[in-house]
Tab-separated table of C-alpha atoms in Angstrom:
chain	number	residue	atom	x	y	z
A	102	MET	CA	139.191	98.119	317.786
A	103	LYS	CA	138.558	98.050	314.022
A	104	ASN	CA	134.949	96.907	314.483
A	105	TRP	CA	134.342	99.854	316.801
A	106	LEU	CA	135.898	102.247	314.295
A	107	LYS	CA	133.659	101.006	311.476
A	108	LYS	CA	130.683	102.478	313.349
A	109	TYR	CA	132.217	105.909	312.716
A	110	PRO	CA	133.132	106.075	308.987
A	111	LYS	CA	134.938	109.422	309.082
A	112	ILE	CA	137.105	108.419	312.038
A	113	HIS	CA	137.692	105.035	310.396
A	114	ARG	CA	138.956	106.678	307.193
A	115	VAL	CA	141.341	108.901	309.156
A	116	PHE	CA	142.617	105.845	311.049
A	117	GLN	CA	143.119	103.906	307.809
A	118	ARG	CA	145.058	106.753	306.227
A	119	PHE	CA	147.325	107.018	309.253
A	120	TYR	CA	147.757	103.258	309.621
A	121	TYR	CA	148.441	102.439	305.976
A	122	GLN	CA	150.740	105.403	305.444
A	123	PHE	CA	152.787	105.781	308.597
A	124	VAL	CA	152.597	102.272	310.065
A	125	LYS	CA	152.649	100.211	306.861
A	126	ARG	CA	154.611	102.598	304.610
A	127	HIS	CA	156.469	104.621	307.347
A	128	ILE	CA	159.502	106.354	305.743
A	129	PHE	CA	158.036	105.915	302.251
A	130	ALA	CA	154.920	107.867	303.229
A	131	ILE	CA	156.949	110.582	304.951
A	132	SER	CA	158.848	111.069	301.704
A	133	GLY	CA	155.625	110.897	299.644
A	134	PRO	CA	155.769	114.500	298.384
A	135	LEU	CA	159.248	113.743	297.016
A	136	ARG	CA	158.067	110.717	295.049
A	137	SER	CA	156.921	110.358	291.467
A	138	LEU	CA	153.468	109.568	290.193
A	139	PRO	CA	153.187	106.959	287.408
A	140	ASP	CA	153.948	107.745	283.791
A	141	PHE	CA	151.995	104.689	282.641
A	142	ILE	CA	149.304	102.352	283.959
A	143	ILE	CA	148.281	98.925	282.701
A	144	ILE	CA	144.522	99.212	283.258
A	145	GLY	CA	143.313	95.777	282.174
A	146	THR	CA	142.201	93.183	281.802
A	147	ALA	CA	142.016	90.669	284.689
A	148	ARG	CA	143.369	87.148	284.003
A	149	SER	CA	145.027	88.317	280.811
A	150	GLY	CA	148.698	88.354	281.820
A	151	THR	CA	148.966	91.953	283.035
A	152	THR	CA	151.323	91.024	285.887
A	153	SER	CA	153.670	89.232	283.491
A	154	LEU	CA	153.539	92.175	281.103
A	155	TYR	CA	154.232	94.648	283.883
A	156	TYR	CA	157.313	92.854	285.199
A	157	ASN	CA	158.671	92.400	281.679
A	158	ILE	CA	158.314	96.136	281.073
A	159	CYS	CA	160.080	96.736	284.378
A	160	GLN	CA	163.101	94.760	283.144
A	161	HIS	CA	163.890	97.815	281.016
A	162	PRO	CA	166.758	99.785	282.624
A	163	CYS	CA	164.822	103.049	282.181
A	164	VAL	CA	161.734	101.778	284.027
A	165	LEU	CA	161.553	102.054	287.808
A	166	PRO	CA	158.939	99.686	289.277
A	167	ALA	CA	156.327	100.442	291.905
A	168	ALA	CA	156.533	98.746	295.314
A	169	TYR	CA	154.365	95.876	294.045
A	170	ASP	CA	151.816	95.139	291.325
A	171	GLU	CA	148.045	95.718	291.412
A	172	LEU	CA	148.107	98.766	293.686
A	173	GLY	CA	144.373	99.370	293.281
A	174	PHE	CA	144.618	103.000	294.346
A	175	PHE	CA	142.018	104.417	291.988
A	176	ASP	CA	139.378	101.883	293.002
A	177	SER	CA	139.526	100.039	296.346
A	178	ASN	CA	142.322	102.096	297.963
A	179	PHE	CA	141.370	105.608	296.889
A	180	HIS	CA	140.353	106.472	300.461
A	181	LEU	CA	143.989	106.056	301.562
A	182	GLY	CA	144.904	109.309	299.844
A	183	LEU	CA	147.313	110.470	297.159
A	184	ASN	CA	150.296	110.528	299.508
A	185	TRP	CA	149.864	106.788	300.160
A	186	TYR	CA	149.851	106.238	296.388
A	187	ARG	CA	153.001	108.305	295.982
A	188	SER	CA	154.704	106.263	298.708
A	189	LEU	CA	154.574	103.236	296.408
A	190	PHE	CA	156.682	104.847	293.670
A	191	PRO	CA	160.374	105.775	293.391
A	192	THR	CA	161.665	109.125	294.593
A	193	LEU	CA	162.132	111.977	292.164
A	194	PHE	CA	165.845	111.818	292.967
A	195	SER	CA	166.178	108.132	292.036
A	196	LYS	CA	164.299	108.869	288.844
A	197	TRP	CA	166.657	111.759	288.127
A	198	ILE	CA	169.667	109.459	288.632
A	199	VAL	CA	168.327	106.962	286.103
A	200	LYS	CA	167.531	109.728	283.647
A	201	HIS	CA	171.004	111.206	284.104
A	202	ASN	CA	172.622	107.835	283.381
A	203	LYS	CA	170.223	106.439	280.785
A	204	LYS	CA	168.653	109.638	279.332
A	205	PHE	CA	165.172	108.297	280.058
A	206	ALA	CA	163.339	107.379	283.271
A	207	ILE	CA	159.718	106.404	283.838
A	208	THR	CA	157.653	104.517	286.381
A	209	GLY	CA	154.246	102.894	286.296
A	210	GLU	CA	151.838	100.386	287.746
A	211	ASP	CA	149.316	97.738	286.752
A	212	THR	CA	145.816	97.225	288.145
A	213	PRO	CA	143.688	95.205	285.702
A	214	PHE	CA	140.450	95.968	287.549
A	215	TYR	CA	140.554	99.627	286.533
A	216	ILE	CA	139.250	99.079	283.023
A	217	TRP	CA	135.567	98.482	283.758
A	218	SER	CA	135.053	101.430	286.112
A	219	PRO	CA	133.932	104.876	284.870
A	220	THR	CA	134.663	106.181	288.382
A	221	VAL	CA	138.283	105.045	288.114
A	222	ALA	CA	138.687	106.535	284.642
A	223	LYS	CA	137.465	109.931	285.865
A	224	ARG	CA	139.775	109.820	288.889
A	225	ILE	CA	142.787	109.005	286.720
A	226	LEU	CA	141.911	111.787	284.286
A	227	LYS	CA	141.734	114.297	287.129
A	228	ILE	CA	144.996	113.276	288.831
A	229	LEU	CA	147.028	112.020	285.834
A	230	PRO	CA	145.591	113.693	282.720
A	231	ASN	CA	148.662	112.894	280.577
A	232	VAL	CA	149.306	109.330	281.749
A	233	LYS	CA	149.854	106.587	279.159
A	234	LEU	CA	147.407	103.694	279.400
A	235	ILE	CA	148.114	100.120	278.309
A	236	VAL	CA	145.309	97.621	277.739
A	237	LEU	CA	145.925	93.883	277.411
A	238	PHE	CA	142.925	92.045	275.923
A	239	ARG	CA	142.777	88.255	276.072
A	240	ASN	CA	140.380	86.075	274.103
A	241	PRO	CA	137.291	86.611	276.283
A	242	ILE	CA	136.486	82.896	276.310
A	243	ASP	CA	139.892	81.951	277.724
A	244	ARG	CA	139.801	84.923	280.073
A	245	ALA	CA	136.424	83.847	281.471
A	246	TYR	CA	137.555	80.250	281.960
A	247	SER	CA	140.743	81.351	283.715
A	248	ASN	CA	138.772	83.719	285.950
A	249	TYR	CA	136.367	80.895	286.809
A	250	HIS	CA	139.172	78.559	287.872
A	251	LEU	CA	140.700	81.313	289.981
A	252	GLY	CA	137.393	81.359	291.881
A	253	VAL	CA	137.455	77.568	292.205
A	254	ARG	CA	140.979	77.634	293.653
A	255	ALA	CA	140.020	80.439	296.033
A	256	GLY	CA	136.962	78.519	297.216
A	257	SER	CA	134.526	81.230	296.123
A	258	GLU	CA	133.062	79.236	293.237
A	259	ASN	CA	131.381	75.832	293.587
A	260	LEU	CA	129.257	75.742	290.437
A	261	SER	CA	130.358	74.130	287.204
A	262	PHE	CA	131.620	76.591	284.599
A	263	GLU	CA	128.519	75.984	282.501
A	264	ASP	CA	126.166	76.625	285.418
A	265	ALA	CA	128.126	79.677	286.524
A	266	ILE	CA	127.953	81.392	283.144
A	267	GLN	CA	124.280	80.501	282.754
A	268	VAL	CA	123.506	82.083	286.131
A	269	GLU	CA	125.372	85.196	285.024
A	270	LEU	CA	123.626	85.372	281.662
A	271	ASN	CA	120.240	84.985	283.327
A	272	ARG	CA	121.076	87.751	285.779
A	273	LEU	CA	122.245	90.147	283.086
A	274	ASN	CA	119.564	89.181	280.561
A	275	ASN	CA	122.399	89.290	277.997
A	276	LYS	CA	122.457	93.075	278.151
A	277	ILE	CA	124.389	95.917	279.776
A	278	GLU	CA	122.196	98.995	279.708
A	279	SER	CA	124.602	101.706	280.858
A	280	GLU	CA	128.075	102.442	282.183
A	281	ASN	CA	126.706	102.345	285.715
A	282	GLU	CA	125.255	98.904	285.041
A	283	LEU	CA	128.629	97.741	283.720
A	284	GLU	CA	130.364	98.812	286.917
A	285	LYS	CA	127.580	97.366	289.061
A	286	TYR	CA	127.658	93.915	287.477
A	287	THR	CA	131.421	93.539	287.114
A	288	THR	CA	131.890	91.508	290.284
A	289	PRO	CA	134.571	88.879	290.987
A	290	ARG	CA	132.234	86.196	289.597
A	291	SER	CA	131.216	88.107	286.457
A	292	TYR	CA	133.116	85.894	284.046
A	293	ILE	CA	131.159	86.803	280.916
A	294	VAL	CA	130.686	90.569	281.276
A	295	LYS	CA	134.399	91.154	281.871
A	296	GLY	CA	134.907	89.972	278.299
A	297	LEU	CA	132.598	92.611	276.798
A	298	TYR	CA	135.631	94.718	276.003
A	299	ALA	CA	134.014	97.317	273.741
A	300	ASN	CA	131.763	98.442	276.597
A	301	GLN	CA	134.811	98.909	278.797
A	302	LEU	CA	137.029	100.579	276.221
A	303	LYS	CA	134.362	103.185	275.443
A	304	ILE	CA	134.745	104.542	278.963
A	305	TRP	CA	138.396	105.438	278.314
A	306	LEU	CA	138.075	106.591	274.716
A	307	GLU	CA	135.509	109.165	275.802
A	308	LEU	CA	137.913	110.683	278.353
A	309	PHE	CA	141.440	110.215	276.989
A	310	ASN	CA	143.124	110.939	273.670
A	311	ASN	CA	143.663	107.934	271.411
A	312	GLU	CA	147.409	108.612	271.594
A	313	GLN	CA	147.326	107.872	275.326
A	314	LEU	CA	145.994	104.341	274.826
A	315	PHE	CA	147.983	101.341	273.626
A	316	ILE	CA	146.037	98.136	273.021
A	317	ILE	CA	147.527	94.666	272.555
A	318	SER	CA	146.356	91.068	272.869
A	319	THR	CA	147.572	88.459	275.313
A	320	GLU	CA	148.022	86.067	272.420
A	321	ASP	CA	150.397	88.438	270.596
A	322	PHE	CA	152.349	89.033	273.792
A	323	GLU	CA	152.719	85.278	274.364
A	324	SER	CA	153.668	84.411	270.785
A	325	LYS	CA	155.819	87.490	270.060
A	326	PRO	CA	157.016	88.824	273.429
A	327	GLN	CA	160.000	90.830	272.212
A	328	GLU	CA	158.164	92.371	269.262
A	329	THR	CA	155.239	93.307	271.514
A	330	LEU	CA	157.519	94.814	274.144
A	331	ASP	CA	159.363	96.825	271.485
A	332	LYS	CA	156.033	98.362	270.439
A	333	ILE	CA	155.255	99.166	274.069
A	334	PHE	CA	158.662	100.769	274.575
A	335	ASP	CA	158.028	102.935	271.510
A	336	PHE	CA	154.653	103.910	272.972
A	337	LEU	CA	156.322	104.792	276.286
A	338	GLN	CA	158.977	106.772	274.382
A	339	ILE	CA	161.941	104.856	275.753
A	340	PRO	CA	164.629	102.970	273.769
A	341	LYS	CA	164.057	99.383	272.715
A	342	ASN	CA	165.501	96.826	275.125
A	343	HIS	CA	166.096	93.111	274.686
A	344	VAL	CA	164.334	91.074	277.363
A	345	VAL	CA	166.511	88.015	277.925
A	346	ASN	CA	164.036	85.877	279.866
A	347	PRO	CA	160.418	86.998	279.468
A	348	GLU	CA	158.704	86.498	282.820
A	349	LYS	CA	155.439	84.644	283.408
A	350	HIS	CA	153.461	85.237	286.592
A	351	LYS	CA	150.288	83.728	288.055
A	352	VAL	CA	150.252	80.843	285.586
A	353	ALA	CA	147.804	78.071	286.461
A	354	SER	CA	146.720	74.769	284.928
A	355	TYR	CA	143.186	73.410	284.746
A	356	PRO	CA	141.111	70.984	282.608
A	357	LYS	CA	140.304	71.834	279.013
A	358	MET	CA	136.964	73.552	278.420
A	359	LYS	CA	134.151	71.417	277.023
A	360	SER	CA	133.946	71.808	273.248
A	361	GLU	CA	130.207	72.530	273.285
A	362	THR	CA	130.735	75.247	275.899
A	363	ARG	CA	133.426	76.842	273.769
A	364	LYS	CA	131.173	76.747	270.701
A	365	PHE	CA	128.421	78.466	272.665
A	366	LEU	CA	130.792	81.209	273.846
A	367	ILE	CA	132.280	81.673	270.365
A	368	ASP	CA	128.798	82.469	269.130
A	369	PHE	CA	128.031	84.668	272.154
A	370	TYR	CA	131.162	86.807	271.763
A	371	LYS	CA	131.031	87.102	267.953
A	372	LYS	CA	129.129	90.391	267.946
A	373	PRO	CA	130.901	92.003	270.979
A	374	ASN	CA	134.298	91.078	269.514
A	375	ALA	CA	133.340	92.570	266.140
A	376	GLU	CA	132.379	95.777	267.919
A	377	LEU	CA	135.764	95.883	269.642
A	378	PHE	CA	137.668	95.204	266.426
A	379	SER	CA	135.768	97.967	264.656
A	380	MET	CA	136.565	100.325	267.513
A	381	ILE	CA	140.327	99.691	267.493
A	382	GLY	CA	140.677	99.260	263.719
A	383	ARG	CA	142.175	95.750	263.755
A	384	GLU	CA	141.327	92.172	264.651
A	385	PHE	CA	142.925	89.780	267.095
A	386	ASP	CA	143.455	86.124	266.266
A	387	TRP	CA	140.617	84.848	268.420
A	388	ASP	CA	137.898	82.271	267.674
A	389	LYS	CA	136.102	83.078	264.422
């Protein structure tokens, strides 16, 4: 049935909208027009702890969570329509109840793949021009290594880490020439380019006000979870809230990176990291 539908793209899109809204989301999709859109979005980055951050934010009594994390509406699920997206958020009434009781009520989502896509940024600007955007940057070396091992566990990567990054560097010729190139080359196996954060951040700074963006590091969040969350709550304009047990999601263990590989990547990321630090006006405690 689905294979037949794929021969007719327009019919297939209509079928997908119907199926994912009224079969998968049923009553939630029917009540879509009565549901909120997000007040905040964690837009990146992948393998940096965005899921953990999201669920810790959602421990706040004034924050109503989405149906699940990594909704991916503005990239891979955009064809499902805005009503499907709405179906994943709380109703306006439930939000009103929380606001009535707590004086504040917000909702949001996290999709860490948004950050490297100019297409996504433009879609968000059009639909949610006043949304607050949170960016979680992890040391790009550790992020790349974590992303690599995710591929190994999933069975999509069979090269050594060293061979995998060399293949990527050869393919990119150590250079991203344009925003379109950035989006083109940011594939699931693009371990190195996903750590070129300045290239990605530029996309958002060109479209959104600085006041709409809040940037933190994974390392700060891990070492000072309550202090980091307090800053985020201030950014979201909700009261501070003590998080009793900070949550950790999607944690994995794997062998330590080879020291010579780390030295190579420290040198590789020195200039891109400096560009990021200059852009945001502060430095993170990453490899010097």
